[in-house]
Amino acid sequence: MKPTDSNNPEYFHKVVDCQHACPAHTPVPEYIRLIAEGKYTEAYMINWDSNVFPGILGRTCDRPCEPACRRVRVEEEPVAICRLKRVAADHKGDVKESMPKAPFVQNSKKIALLGAGPASLTVARDLATLGYELHLYDDQKAGGGFMRSQIPSFRLPETVLNEEVNYILDLGIHTHFNTYVSSLKEVLDKDYDAIFVGTGAPKGRDLTDMIGRQEGASNIHIGINWLASVAFEHQNKIGKNVIVLGGGNTAMDCCRTARRLGGKNVVVVVRSPFAEMKASPWEKEDAAHEDIPIIDNHVPKSFVVEMGVLKGMNFEKVHAVYDDNGKRKLLPTGEAEVFIEADDVLIAIGQENSFPWIERTIGIEFDQWDMPVVDEISFVSTHKKVFFGGDSAFGPKNVITAVAHGHQAAISIHHFCQGEDVNKRLAPYVNLVSQKMGLHEWAFDSEVVTDRRYVVPQADKKLTLGNRKQEVELGFDEITAFKEAERCLNCDIQTVFTESKCIECDACVDICPTACITFTPNAESETDLRKILKMPANNLTQDIYVSDILPTSRVMVKDENVCLHCGLCAERCPTSAWDMQKFFYSVTKAGKACH
Amino acid sequence: MSFIRPKFRHPELPKNALGYTVDYYEGALSTLCAGCGHDSIGAGVVQACFEMNIEPHRLAKLSGIGCSSKTPNYFLSNSHGFNSVHGRMPSVATGANLANRDLIYLGVSGDGDTASIGMGQFVHVIRRNINMIYIVMNNGCYGLTKGQDSATSDNGSKNKTGVMNVYESIDLASLAIELGATFVAQSFSGDKAQLIPLIKAGMQHPGFAFINVISPCVTFNNNVGSTKSYDYVRQHIEATSTVDFVPEMTEITTTYKSGVTQKIGMHDGSSIQLHKIAQDWDPLDRQSAMNAVKLSKKNNEILTGLLFMDPDAKDLHQLLQTTEKPLNSLSQSLLCPGSEMLKQINEDFR
Ligand SMILES: Cc1cc2nc3c(=O)[nH]c(=O)nc-3n(C[C@H](O)[C@H](O)[C@H](O)COP(=O)(O)OP(=O)(O)OC[C@H]3O[C@@H](n4cnc5c(N)ncnc54)[C@H](O)[C@@H]3O)c2cc1C
Ligand SMILES: Cc1ncc(C[n+]2csc(CCOP(=O)(O)OP(=O)(O)O)c2C)c(N)n1
Ligand code: SF4
Ligand code: SF4
Ligand code: SF4
Ligand SMILES: [Mg+2]
């Protein structure tokens, strides 16, 4: 097998599992170390640069980084990456001081940003410092998009949301709130140089044709519409018995909100088996903690309405069967239908994109699913002036994905406005620095602790169920945050091998606690090489690091899979053929976020 | 700073027949110099004991003084240990072995510990054929006391300060063969593929098993001009054969392309498979082994592998016809039969 090209920044980037998995590639271990050092402001700014909403995401992120965290490959639970982000936000000092300050020298280009969700806000932040005149439109009364209308206050306090939305609006953004855009053509006809569509996926799925749907309409609500009306205080109570249909995160927010609005017997009813529900495990736990049963394998059949009053719903019991390809089918068990009583039903069975306000004649192509055709790298549509991002681009995802889209779309918009190729991407900023301070001394804390994941404390249930705005999670205190931060393995401190220095003494092989390193005759293919290592490299998602041919005509192979970044190989190496080097990788953005 | 080895291990580590993973055989974190050959030999011991399914409490580690003699602290933390006086490990081993013949005795020594101060002890432990494995971690110098030339340093070899050794070296393997050792092998710390089967075979050998392992001292004797440096050893190493230790009842799976394969059966049913590289050499013939070592020395080669073995050797217990049981399992009345019995014995001598 050919030697690894570790000069390609993507090689070491992939070793930092959490950062690699983060759609915005937040430099996670870097901010975790800063938290351990008590440098919360710096930790916040690293986040702000990458993900724009550290306080919001530190509470609500879908955290794709956590299942990817290296720690789950050597013990049970990942580092609480997300909740540590919140620690930075909770304990930070004056961050405004480190943020760019308006006004900026104008470049005489005007951009319209449609929808004021995280995608548009990210584009706004990145372009503001470059001198663009940015006009932000939203039909709601304030910025934030779904973060304001959907994510309930007991998970995301309004103060936190306002603070982080305002950091962006304060960059001199022209806001047009309470303004529904009813025609893209009209916007195009104005003198904007480019338009960014960040209008999300605002349409909740319904059960339009189900028996009783029309008759019971006044007590049957579309989950996301209902959550928005609660958020905007048009709605402040619900019946005693509530059924929530659906198994995703929206269903979890609906049922927990219902509990706070007077729902006593709130049940979630889901078609699929419990284990296959879309909701994150922690949201299911939180629902359970609030005494909300989840009834799985029940398919809704009809609304039962008597004398114009909703009484409940009938369900068919099913069980899951899987074909040879693992494809699931829900088959009726043949048992009698089950009736569940309800005063109100919340339908949270998914959301869709909907673009009734985009004319199909203005050069924006839509595909067979009625989704706009959008380039996955530049985010440009088939109209060269119109860019999409966030949920409006490829369907409903999450906040951090919207942010990542926003960064890339901002780069494309900037290139477009400067007359450059929109497909051009900016190379990441990378830096690799030795951490050696002495014989057994590193500039990072290399000790690997065995502490299990710390639990975030929660406010008392009596308090939280009594007040919709009372935040449930209280966040880590500084001491617990330090201990949790110490669990991070510093995956960005890379093991860098220099073959010309190696005397093949085996010291690194012998000391490595997780049997990562092997000296072996080379093999033809990677597949073969993976098999002949000290411990076979069975995790194909993790790369192997292969050296050039050594004097004994063998190669050094390191399986990155369960390397603890403990630095012992480098400490035991008599010639410093191994060195521990800090790898900093940051996605280059259109504008400079921090200074 | 990391003087602590992380507790996490590879999640897929295999278990041996006793249900242990290899980390159960580990020891404390080594304090030897980074890159010391001794640590590799220690890692070899760990792997060999794991593969041999040894219950750690059934093994005793014994050593003298020196960096090499410190290594028992760095492996087999769950085993017994005795760090004795400089050069005196054989006496302690002899005593322990006579008292409890059921334990596996692993002696670890250095070239200073064995070939200088402990030479008198070494020759007698061979002569008595104590059932033990005796590993010399041979770096050609006194590592612990800052690298003075030892008695195994080759004539003409240069030390770190550039001074040439004027004395003839003592060749421990030839000496052991000469003195009647019943298992003699030589290896290199940088060649675990060879070392581990040798350690396994040596532990299984029912008598004195000697392995002289060239083990470079990175700090004091890894310089140009030294004959015990990584580079020199790699350039001059020759193997008698490749070695496979085949435990009892295991099917032989190793296949060789060409050459002569020799199987040496052991009394417990296990065997050693040798794929011979050196011709005109018979590992069962003391004279032939002697000649092979002499010849290689003349050619400036370091001959490694199994050099000589007598599978029918009788250990000290057999020679002395001692009791079959460890002393600690005998009752007090048996061990100390009383003055009447003593009188009777004395009578017999009159
Ligand atoms: C109940 C619920 C809970 C969620 N919880 C989480 C969570 O905890 N963590 C997470 O990461 N993600 C969560 N999400 C998903 C997340 O909110 C979205 O993925 C994210 O907000 C998408 O961002 P966006 O910028 O694409 O658009 P959005 O946030 O959807 O913002 C779009 C904005 O555009 C406005 N708009 C739409 N059309 C027009 C128009 N024609 N004219 C003017 N304005 C218009 C909308 O009113 C909205 O304000 C949740 C979603 C729901 C439904
Ligand atoms: C009776 C006695 N004499 C001298 C010493 C000093 N001393 C300690 S270690 C050592 C030599 C060790 O050399 P070696 O056995 O080759 O071990 P290495 O450190 O090279 O592995 C000497 C002379 C001692 N500890 N005790
Ligand atoms: S251990 Fe730390 S650096 Fe490594 S993946 Fe987890 S959070 Fe990221
Ligand atoms: S840093 Fe080195 S010694 Fe530590 S786990 Fe990784 S490869 Fe092994
Ligand atoms: S410890 Fe250093 S010199 Fe020794 S084998 Fe490993 S990389 Fe090579
Ligand atoms: Mg020595």
Coordinates of C-alpha atoms and ligand atoms in Angstrom, one line a residue, chain A residues 497-498 501-509 517 519 556 569 572-578, chain B residues 35, ligand 5:
Chain A
F497 CA 5.5 10.0 12.1
T498 CA 8.9 10.8 10.5
K501 CA 14.2 9.2 12.3
C502 CA 12.9 5.8 13.2
I503 CA 15.4 3.1 14.4
E504 CA 12.7 0.5 14.6
C505 CA 13.2 -0.2 18.2
D506 CA 9.6 -1.2 18.8
A507 CA 9.2 1.0 21.8
C508 CA 6.1 2.7 20.5
V509 CA 4.6 -0.6 19.6
I517 CA 1.1 0.6 15.9
F519 CA 5.8 -2.6 12.0
M556 CA 5.0 1.4 10.0
C569 CA 4.4 6.5 21.6
R572 CA 8.8 6.4 24.4
C573 CA 10.4 7.1 21.0
P574 CA 14.1 7.6 21.5
T575 CA 14.5 9.6 18.3
S576 CA 11.3 11.7 18.2
A577 CA 10.2 9.8 15.1
W578 CA 6.8 10.2 16.7
Chain B
G35 CA 13.7 2.9 23.1
Ligands
SF4_5 S1 9.8 4.3 19.2 FE1 10.5 5.7 17.6 S2 12.4 4.8 16.8 FE2 11.3 3.2 18.0 S3 10.1 2.1 16.5 FE3 8.8 3.6 17.3 S4 9.0 5.3 16.0 FE4 10.7 4.0 15.5

